[in-house]
Short mmCIF file of C-alpha atoms and ligand atoms in Angstrom, two decimals:
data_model
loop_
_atom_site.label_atom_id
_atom_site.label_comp_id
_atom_site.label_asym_id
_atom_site.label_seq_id
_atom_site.Cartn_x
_atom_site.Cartn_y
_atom_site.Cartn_z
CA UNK A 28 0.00 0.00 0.00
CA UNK A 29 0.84 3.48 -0.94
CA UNK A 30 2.59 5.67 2.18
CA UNK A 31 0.14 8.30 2.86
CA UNK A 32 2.25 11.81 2.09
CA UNK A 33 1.73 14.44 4.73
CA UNK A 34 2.70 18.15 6.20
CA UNK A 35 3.65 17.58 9.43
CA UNK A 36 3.98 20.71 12.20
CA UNK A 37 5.94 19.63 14.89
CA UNK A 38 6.64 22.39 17.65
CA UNK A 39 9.36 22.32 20.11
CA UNK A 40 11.50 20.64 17.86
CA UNK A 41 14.39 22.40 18.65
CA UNK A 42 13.99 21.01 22.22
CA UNK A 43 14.73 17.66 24.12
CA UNK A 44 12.17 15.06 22.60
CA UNK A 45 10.88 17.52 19.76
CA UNK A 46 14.35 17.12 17.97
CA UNK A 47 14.39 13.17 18.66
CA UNK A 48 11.04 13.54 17.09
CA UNK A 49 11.45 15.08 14.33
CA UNK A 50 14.46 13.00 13.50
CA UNK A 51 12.26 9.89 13.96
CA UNK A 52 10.10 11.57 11.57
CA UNK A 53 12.58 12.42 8.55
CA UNK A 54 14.30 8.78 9.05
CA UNK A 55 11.33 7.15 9.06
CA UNK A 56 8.52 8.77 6.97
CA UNK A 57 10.85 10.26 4.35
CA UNK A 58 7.75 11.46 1.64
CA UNK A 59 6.45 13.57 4.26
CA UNK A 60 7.14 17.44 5.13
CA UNK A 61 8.24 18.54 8.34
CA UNK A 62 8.01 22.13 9.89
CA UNK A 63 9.96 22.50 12.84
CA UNK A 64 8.25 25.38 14.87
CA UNK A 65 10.67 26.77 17.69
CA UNK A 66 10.56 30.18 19.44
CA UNK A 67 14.22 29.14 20.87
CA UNK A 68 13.78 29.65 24.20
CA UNK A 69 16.90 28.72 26.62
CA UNK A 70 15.95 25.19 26.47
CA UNK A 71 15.29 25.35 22.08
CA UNK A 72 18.48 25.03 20.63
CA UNK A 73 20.00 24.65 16.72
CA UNK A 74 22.63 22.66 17.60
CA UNK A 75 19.68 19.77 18.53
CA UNK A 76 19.10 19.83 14.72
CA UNK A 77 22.13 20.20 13.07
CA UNK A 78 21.88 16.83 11.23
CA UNK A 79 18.63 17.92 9.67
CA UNK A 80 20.28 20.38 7.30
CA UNK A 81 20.42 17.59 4.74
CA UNK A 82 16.77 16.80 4.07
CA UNK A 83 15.12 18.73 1.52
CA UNK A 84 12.06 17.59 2.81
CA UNK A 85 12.52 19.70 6.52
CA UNK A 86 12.04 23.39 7.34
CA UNK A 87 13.04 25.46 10.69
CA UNK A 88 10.97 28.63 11.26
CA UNK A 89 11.29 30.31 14.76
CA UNK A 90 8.39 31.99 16.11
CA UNK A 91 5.97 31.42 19.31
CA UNK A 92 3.32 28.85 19.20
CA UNK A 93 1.17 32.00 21.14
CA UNK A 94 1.48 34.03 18.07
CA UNK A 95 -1.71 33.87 16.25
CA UNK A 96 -1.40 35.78 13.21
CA UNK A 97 2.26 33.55 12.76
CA UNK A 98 0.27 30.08 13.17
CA UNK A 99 -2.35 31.52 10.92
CA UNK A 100 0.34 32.11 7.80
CA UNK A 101 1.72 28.75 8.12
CA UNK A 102 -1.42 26.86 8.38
CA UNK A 103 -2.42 28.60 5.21
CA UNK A 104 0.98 27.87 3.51
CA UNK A 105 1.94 24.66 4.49
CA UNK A 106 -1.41 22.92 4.95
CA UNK A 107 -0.95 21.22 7.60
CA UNK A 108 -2.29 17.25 7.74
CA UNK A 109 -0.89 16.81 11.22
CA UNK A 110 0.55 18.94 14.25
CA UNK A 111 2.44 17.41 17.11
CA UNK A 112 2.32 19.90 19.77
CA UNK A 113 6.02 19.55 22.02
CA UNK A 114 6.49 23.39 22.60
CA UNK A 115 6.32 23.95 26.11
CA UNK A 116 7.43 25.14 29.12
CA UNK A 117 9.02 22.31 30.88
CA UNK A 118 10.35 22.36 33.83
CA UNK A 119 9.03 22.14 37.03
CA UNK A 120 11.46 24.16 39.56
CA UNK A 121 11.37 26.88 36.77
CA UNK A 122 7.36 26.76 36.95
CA UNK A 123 7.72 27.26 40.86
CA UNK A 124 9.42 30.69 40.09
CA UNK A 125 7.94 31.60 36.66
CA UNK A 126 4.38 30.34 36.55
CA UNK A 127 3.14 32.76 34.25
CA UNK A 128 5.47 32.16 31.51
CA UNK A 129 3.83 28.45 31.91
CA UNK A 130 0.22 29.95 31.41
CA UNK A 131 1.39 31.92 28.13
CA UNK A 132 2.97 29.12 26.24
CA UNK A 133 1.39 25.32 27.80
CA UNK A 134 -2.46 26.67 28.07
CA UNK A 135 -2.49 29.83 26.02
CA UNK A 136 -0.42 28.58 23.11
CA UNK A 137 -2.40 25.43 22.78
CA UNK A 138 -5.02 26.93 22.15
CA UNK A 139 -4.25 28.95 19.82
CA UNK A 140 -2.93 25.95 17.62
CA UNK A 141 -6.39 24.23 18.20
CA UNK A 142 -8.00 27.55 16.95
CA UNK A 143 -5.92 27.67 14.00
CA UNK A 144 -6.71 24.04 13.03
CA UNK A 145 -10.79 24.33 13.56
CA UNK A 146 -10.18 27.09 11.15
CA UNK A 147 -8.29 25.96 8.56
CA UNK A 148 -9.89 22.51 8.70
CA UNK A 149 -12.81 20.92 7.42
CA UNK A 150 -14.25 19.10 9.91
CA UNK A 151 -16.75 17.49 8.49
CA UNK A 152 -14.79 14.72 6.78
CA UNK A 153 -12.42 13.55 9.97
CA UNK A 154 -12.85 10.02 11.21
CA UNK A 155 -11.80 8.42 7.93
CA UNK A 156 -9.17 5.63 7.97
CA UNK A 157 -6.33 7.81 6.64
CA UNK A 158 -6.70 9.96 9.47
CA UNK A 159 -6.35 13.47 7.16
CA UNK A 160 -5.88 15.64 10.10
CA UNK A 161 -4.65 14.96 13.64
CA UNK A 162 -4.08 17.19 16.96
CA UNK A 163 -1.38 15.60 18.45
CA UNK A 164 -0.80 16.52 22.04
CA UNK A 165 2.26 15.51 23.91
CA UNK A 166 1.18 15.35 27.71
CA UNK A 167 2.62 14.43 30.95
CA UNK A 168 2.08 11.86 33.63
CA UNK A 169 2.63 14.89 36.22
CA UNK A 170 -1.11 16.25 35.34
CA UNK A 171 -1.97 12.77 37.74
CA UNK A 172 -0.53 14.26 40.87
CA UNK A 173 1.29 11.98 42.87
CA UNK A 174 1.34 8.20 43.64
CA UNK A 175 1.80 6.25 47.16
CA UNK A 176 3.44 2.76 46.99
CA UNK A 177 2.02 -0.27 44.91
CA UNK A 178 -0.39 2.43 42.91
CA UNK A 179 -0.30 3.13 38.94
CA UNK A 180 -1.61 5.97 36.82
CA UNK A 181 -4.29 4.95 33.96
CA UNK A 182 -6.16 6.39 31.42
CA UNK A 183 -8.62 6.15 34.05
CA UNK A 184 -6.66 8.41 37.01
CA UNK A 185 -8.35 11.69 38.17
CA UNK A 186 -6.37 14.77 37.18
CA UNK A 187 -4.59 16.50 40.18
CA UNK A 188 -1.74 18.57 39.24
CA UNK A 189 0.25 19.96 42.31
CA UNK A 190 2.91 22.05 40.58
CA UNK A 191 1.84 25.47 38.28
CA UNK A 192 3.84 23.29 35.47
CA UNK A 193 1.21 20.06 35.34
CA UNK A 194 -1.53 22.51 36.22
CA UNK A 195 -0.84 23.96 33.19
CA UNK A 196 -0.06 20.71 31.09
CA UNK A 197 -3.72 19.53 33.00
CA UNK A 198 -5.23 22.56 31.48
CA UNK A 199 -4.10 22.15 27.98
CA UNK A 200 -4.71 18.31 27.53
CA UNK A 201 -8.16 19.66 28.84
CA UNK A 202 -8.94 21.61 25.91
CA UNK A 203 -7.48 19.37 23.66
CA UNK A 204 -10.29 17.01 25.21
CA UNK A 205 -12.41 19.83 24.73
CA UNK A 206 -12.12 20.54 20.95
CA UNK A 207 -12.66 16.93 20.13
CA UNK A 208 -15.98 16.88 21.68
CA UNK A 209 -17.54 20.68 20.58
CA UNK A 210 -15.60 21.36 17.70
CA UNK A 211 -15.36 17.45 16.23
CA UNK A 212 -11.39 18.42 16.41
CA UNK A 213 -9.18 14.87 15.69
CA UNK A 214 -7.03 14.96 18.34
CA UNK A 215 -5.20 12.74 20.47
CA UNK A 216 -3.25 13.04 23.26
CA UNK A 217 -0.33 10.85 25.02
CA UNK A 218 0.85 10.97 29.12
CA UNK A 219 4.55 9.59 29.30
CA UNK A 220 7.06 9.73 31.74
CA UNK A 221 10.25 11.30 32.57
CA UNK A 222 11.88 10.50 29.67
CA UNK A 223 16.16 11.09 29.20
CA UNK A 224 18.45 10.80 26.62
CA UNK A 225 21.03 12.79 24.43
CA UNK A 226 20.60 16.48 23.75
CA UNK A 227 18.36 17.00 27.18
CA UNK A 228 18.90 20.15 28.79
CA UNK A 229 20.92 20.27 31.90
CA UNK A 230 18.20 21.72 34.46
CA UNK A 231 16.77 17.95 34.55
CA UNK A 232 17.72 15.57 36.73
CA UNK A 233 20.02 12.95 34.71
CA UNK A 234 22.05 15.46 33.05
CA UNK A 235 22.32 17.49 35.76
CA UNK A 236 23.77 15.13 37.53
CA UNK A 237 26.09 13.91 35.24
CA UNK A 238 27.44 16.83 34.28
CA UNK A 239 28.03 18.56 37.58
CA UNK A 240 29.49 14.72 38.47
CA UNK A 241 31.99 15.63 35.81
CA UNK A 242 33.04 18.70 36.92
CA UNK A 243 33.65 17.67 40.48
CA UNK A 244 30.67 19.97 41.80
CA UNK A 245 27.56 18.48 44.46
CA UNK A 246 25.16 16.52 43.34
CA UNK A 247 21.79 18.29 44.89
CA UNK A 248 19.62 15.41 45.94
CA UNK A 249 16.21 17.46 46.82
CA UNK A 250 14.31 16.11 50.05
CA UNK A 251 15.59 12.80 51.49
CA UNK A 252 15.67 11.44 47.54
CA UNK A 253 13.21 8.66 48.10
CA UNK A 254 10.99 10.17 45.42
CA UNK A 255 10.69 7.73 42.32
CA UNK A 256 9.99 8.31 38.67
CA UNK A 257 9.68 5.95 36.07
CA UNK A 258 12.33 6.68 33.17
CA UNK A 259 11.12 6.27 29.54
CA UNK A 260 13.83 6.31 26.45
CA UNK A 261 13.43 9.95 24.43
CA UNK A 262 13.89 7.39 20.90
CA UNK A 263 11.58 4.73 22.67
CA UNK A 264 8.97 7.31 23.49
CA UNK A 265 9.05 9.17 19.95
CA UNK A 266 8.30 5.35 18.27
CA UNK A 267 5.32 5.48 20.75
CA UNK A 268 3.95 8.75 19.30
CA UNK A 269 4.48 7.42 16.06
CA UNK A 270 1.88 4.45 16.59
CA UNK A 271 -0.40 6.23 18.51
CA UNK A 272 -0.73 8.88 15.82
CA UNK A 273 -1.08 5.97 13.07
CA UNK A 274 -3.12 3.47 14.85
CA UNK A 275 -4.57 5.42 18.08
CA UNK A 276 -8.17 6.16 18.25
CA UNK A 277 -9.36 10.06 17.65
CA UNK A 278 -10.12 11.14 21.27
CA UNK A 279 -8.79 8.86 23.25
CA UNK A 280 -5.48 9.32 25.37
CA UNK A 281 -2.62 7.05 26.06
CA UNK A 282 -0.14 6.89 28.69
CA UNK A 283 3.67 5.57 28.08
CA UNK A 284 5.75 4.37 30.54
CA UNK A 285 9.50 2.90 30.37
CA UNK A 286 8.91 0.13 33.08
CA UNK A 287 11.93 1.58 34.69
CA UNK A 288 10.89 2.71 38.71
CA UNK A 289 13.82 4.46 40.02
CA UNK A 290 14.27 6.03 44.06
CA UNK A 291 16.14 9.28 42.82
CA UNK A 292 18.54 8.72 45.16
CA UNK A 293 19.39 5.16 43.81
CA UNK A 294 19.63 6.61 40.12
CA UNK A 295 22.27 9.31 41.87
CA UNK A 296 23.83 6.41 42.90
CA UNK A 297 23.81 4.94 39.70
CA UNK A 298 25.00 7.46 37.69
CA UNK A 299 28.07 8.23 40.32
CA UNK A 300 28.83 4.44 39.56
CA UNK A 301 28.91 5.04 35.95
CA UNK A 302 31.04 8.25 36.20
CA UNK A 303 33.66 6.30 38.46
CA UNK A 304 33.94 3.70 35.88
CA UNK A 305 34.08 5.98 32.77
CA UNK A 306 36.37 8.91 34.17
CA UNK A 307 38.31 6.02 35.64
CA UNK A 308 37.69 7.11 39.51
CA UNK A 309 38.51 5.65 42.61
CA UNK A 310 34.81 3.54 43.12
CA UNK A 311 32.53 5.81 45.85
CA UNK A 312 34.59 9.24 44.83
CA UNK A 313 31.73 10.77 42.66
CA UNK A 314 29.15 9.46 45.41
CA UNK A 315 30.60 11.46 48.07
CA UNK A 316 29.50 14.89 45.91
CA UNK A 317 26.07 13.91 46.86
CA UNK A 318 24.02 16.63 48.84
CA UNK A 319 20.73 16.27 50.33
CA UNK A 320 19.44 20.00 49.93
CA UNK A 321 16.42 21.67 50.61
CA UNK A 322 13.20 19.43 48.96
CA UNK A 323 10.89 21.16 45.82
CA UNK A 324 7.92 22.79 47.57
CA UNK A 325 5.02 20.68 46.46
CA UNK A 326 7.22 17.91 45.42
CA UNK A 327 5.28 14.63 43.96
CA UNK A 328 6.40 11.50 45.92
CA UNK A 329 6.07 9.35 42.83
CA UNK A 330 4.57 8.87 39.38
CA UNK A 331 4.51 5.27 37.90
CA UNK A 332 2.46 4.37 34.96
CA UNK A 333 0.64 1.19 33.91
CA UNK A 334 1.30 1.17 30.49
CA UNK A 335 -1.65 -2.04 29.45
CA UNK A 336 -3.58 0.22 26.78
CA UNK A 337 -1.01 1.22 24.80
CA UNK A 338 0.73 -2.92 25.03
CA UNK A 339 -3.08 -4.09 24.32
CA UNK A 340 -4.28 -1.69 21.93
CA UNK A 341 -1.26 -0.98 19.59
CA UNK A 342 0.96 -3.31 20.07
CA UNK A 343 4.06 -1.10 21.72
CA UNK A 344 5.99 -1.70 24.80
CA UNK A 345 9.73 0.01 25.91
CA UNK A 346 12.49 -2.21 25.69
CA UNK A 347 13.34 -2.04 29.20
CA UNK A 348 17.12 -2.19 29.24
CA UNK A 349 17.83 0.92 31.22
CA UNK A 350 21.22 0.22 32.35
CA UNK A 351 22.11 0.09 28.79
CA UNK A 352 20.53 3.56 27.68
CA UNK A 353 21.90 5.38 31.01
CA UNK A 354 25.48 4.21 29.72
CA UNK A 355 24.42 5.41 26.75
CA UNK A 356 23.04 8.59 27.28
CA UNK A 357 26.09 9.15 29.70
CA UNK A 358 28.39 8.56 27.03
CA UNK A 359 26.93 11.03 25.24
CA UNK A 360 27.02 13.63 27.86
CA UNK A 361 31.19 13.06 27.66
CA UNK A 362 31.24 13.01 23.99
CA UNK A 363 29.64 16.34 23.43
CA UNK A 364 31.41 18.96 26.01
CA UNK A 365 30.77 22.05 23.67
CA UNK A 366 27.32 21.17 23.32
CA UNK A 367 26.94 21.50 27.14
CA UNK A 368 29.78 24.43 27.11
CA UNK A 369 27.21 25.87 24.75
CA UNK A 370 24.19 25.49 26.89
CA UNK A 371 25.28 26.71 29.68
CA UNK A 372 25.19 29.75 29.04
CA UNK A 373 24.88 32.88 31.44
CA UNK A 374 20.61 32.50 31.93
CA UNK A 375 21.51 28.58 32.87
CA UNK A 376 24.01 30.18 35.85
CA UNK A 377 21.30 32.59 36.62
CA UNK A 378 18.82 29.85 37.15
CA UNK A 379 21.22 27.57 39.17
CA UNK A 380 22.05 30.30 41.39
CA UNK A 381 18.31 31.00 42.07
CA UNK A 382 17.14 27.91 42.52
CA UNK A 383 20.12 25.67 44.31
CA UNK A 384 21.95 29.33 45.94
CA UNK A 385 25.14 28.05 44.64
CA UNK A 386 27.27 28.68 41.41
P1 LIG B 414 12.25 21.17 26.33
O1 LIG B 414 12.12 22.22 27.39
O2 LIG B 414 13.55 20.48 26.14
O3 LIG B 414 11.87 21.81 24.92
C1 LIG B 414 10.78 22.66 24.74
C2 LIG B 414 10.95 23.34 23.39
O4 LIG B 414 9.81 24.19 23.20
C3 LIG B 414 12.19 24.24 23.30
O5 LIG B 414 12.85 24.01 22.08
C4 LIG B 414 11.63 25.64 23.35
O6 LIG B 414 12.41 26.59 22.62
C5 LIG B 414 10.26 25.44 22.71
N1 LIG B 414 9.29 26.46 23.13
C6 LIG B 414 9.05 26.92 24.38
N2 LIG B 414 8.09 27.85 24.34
C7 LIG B 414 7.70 27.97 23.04
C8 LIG B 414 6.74 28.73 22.38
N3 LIG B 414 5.96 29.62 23.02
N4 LIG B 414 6.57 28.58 21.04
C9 LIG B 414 7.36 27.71 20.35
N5 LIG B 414 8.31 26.97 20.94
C10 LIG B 414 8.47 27.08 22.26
O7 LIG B 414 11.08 20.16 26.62
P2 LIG B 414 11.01 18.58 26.38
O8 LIG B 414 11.55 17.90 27.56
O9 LIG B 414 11.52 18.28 25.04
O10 LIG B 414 9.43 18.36 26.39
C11 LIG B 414 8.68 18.40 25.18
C12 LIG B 414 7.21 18.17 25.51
O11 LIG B 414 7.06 16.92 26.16
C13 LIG B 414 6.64 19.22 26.46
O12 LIG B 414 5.34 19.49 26.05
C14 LIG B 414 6.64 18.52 27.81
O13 LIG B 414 5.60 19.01 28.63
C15 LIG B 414 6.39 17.08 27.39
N6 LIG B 414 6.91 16.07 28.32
C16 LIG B 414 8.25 16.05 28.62
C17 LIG B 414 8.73 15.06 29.49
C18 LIG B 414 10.20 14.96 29.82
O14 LIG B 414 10.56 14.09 30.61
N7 LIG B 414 11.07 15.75 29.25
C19 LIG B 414 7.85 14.13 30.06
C20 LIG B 414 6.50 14.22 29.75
C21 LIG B 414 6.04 15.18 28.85
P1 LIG B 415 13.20 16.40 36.94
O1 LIG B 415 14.23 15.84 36.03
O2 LIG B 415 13.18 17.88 37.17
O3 LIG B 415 11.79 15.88 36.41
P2 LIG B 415 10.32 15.98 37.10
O4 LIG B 415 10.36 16.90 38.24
O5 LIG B 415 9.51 16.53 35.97
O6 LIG B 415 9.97 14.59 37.48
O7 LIG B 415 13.35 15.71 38.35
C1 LIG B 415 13.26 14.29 38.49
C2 LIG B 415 13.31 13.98 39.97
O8 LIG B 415 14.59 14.36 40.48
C3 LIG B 415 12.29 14.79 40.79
O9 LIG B 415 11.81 13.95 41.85
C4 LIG B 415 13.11 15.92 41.39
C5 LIG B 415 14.48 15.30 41.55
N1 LIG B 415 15.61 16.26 41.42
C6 LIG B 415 16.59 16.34 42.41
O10 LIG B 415 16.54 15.62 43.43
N2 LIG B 415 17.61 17.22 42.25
C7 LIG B 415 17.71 18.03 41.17
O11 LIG B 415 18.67 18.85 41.10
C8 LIG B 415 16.72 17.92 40.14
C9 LIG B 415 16.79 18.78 38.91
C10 LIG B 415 15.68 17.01 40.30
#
């Protein structure tokens, strides 16, 4: 069977999983275009796409998903069949100092890209196999609040957000749900969880951790570290999206999990192993940099995610060998110093300072 050819907006993709993703994309669906829409904020940067310069088939434009007249122009010019919405806001100590910047881009911007595609869609003829148009929405696991031992998000789990950053992911995957029952919008959204990888920025815990473990500096544990998250693959996670959009059903959600429960603290641990053996240290010397400092106000105890739907439904299920992708990803981190160098730029030391009150 013919490949279906499509215009594809994906936003954010100058950022952690929206570059993965739009990688995924041009490897793997070749006939189709791809718009890469990035306002390259500190956490958007070019270097995340250099590779892409070779594909005839891929264009960059920067501008703000909260521009309206902006996504108006390139919904008329590029007709867009679907639009994977990554641009965000992302992180949640930022969210505890910056909330409004939150509100502009996770609810406010949403919504204007689900006004621009009622309006420049006919909705009259969605539902069809092909699936002409599609609202993708990439979600959270955060918008669930937080989990006590033994329990697992589902589809199913009542929304209850405790930081201003899921309150404002909650808000958007709540108009997404909105659209697709007043407006007949196709949209679909997806839940995952922490996910890591090459090319995340440093503010987040494994790369945080891995570079200050190469520099020598504390490791900031927050609390007594006994929170847990469940770590999902950024390559594993973008091969989700790409079978939810193809074989997921308009107006339902999905959640994706990596099967991979970790106490922070133990992943610290972890990673200080790793470091040891790589940089060739004495075993236990990166350990002792650990620092149990001051815990995240509001701080969710743990997310965990039972992933059945997504296994029953369409058939996809992470691979499960984290040890191998930390080692990995950690690799990566050494390989690609001026990336970091380049990161970390002066607004990254402003940010540390403010929120750990150290340089
Ligand atoms: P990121 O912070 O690395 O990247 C976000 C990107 O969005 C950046 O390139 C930034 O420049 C861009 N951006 C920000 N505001 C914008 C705006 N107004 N208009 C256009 N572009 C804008 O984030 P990420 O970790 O890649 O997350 C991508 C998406 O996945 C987000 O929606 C996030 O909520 C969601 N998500 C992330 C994780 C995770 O573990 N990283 C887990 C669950 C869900
Ligand atoms: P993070 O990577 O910020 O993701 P999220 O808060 O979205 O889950 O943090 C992952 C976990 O690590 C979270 O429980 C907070 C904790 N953490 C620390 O203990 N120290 C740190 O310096 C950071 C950034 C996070």
């Amino acid at each position: 069977m013919a490949r279906e050819k499509r215009t594809i907006l994906i936003t954010g993709g100058a950022g952690f999983i929206g570059s993965h993703l739009v990688r995924h994309w041009l490897r793997n669906h070749p006939q189709d275009i791809v718009l890469n829409l990035d306002a390259l904020t500190y956490a958007g940067n070019l270097a995340n796409t250099e590779d892409f310069k070779g594909y005839v088939n891929y264009h960059f434009v920067q501008g703000s998903i909260t521009d309206e007249h902006l996504i108006n122009q390139l919904f008329e010019r590029y007709q867009f069949n679907w639009v994977f919405n990554l641009a965000a806001e992302s992180h949640v100590d930022r969210s505890i100092h910056d909330p409004l910047s939150f509100v502009q881009t996770n609810v406010l911007g949403t919504t204007v890209l689900l006004q621009a595609c009622v309006r420049h869609w006919s909705l009259s003829d969605q539902n069809t196999p092909s699936k002409k148009h599609l609202f993708y929405q990439i979600s959270t696991d955060e918008v669930y609040g937080s989990l006590s031992a033994g329990a697992y998000f589902t589809e199913a789990s009542n929304y209850a957000p405790n930081s201003p950053y899921s309150a404002t992911k909650a808000a958007a995957d709540h108009l997404v749900r909105s659209y697709y029952n007043t407006y007949n919008l196709p949209v679909v959204i997806s839940n995952c969880s922490n996910n890591f990888g090459p090319f995340q920025f440093p503010e987040k815990l494994i790369p945080l951790m891995v570079l200050n473990a190469v520099e020598e500096k504390k490791l900031p544990v927050y609390g007594d570290g006994r929170q847990m998250r469940d770590w999902l693959f950024v390559t594993e996670h973008c091969q989700a999206i790409d079978v939810i959009a193809h074989k997921g059903k308009l107006g339902e959600t999905y959640l994706v999990g990596g099967k991979n429960e970790y106490h922070n603290i133990d992943l610290v641990n972890l990673i200080a192993e790793i470091i040891d053996e790589k940089l060739e240290r004495k075993k236990g010397t990166t350990a002792a940099l650990i620092e149990f400092v001051r815990d995240r106000p509001g701080h969710d105890l743990r997310y965990a995610i039972d992933a059945s739907k997504i296994e029953r439904e369409l058939g996809f299920s992470p691979s499960q060998n984290f040890e191998v992708k930390l080692k990995e990803t950690v690799d990566w981190y050494l390989a690609n110093s001026q990336w970091t160098k380049d990161v970390i730029s002066g607004e990254y030391r402003r940010f540390y300072q403010l929120n750990y009150g150290t340089n």
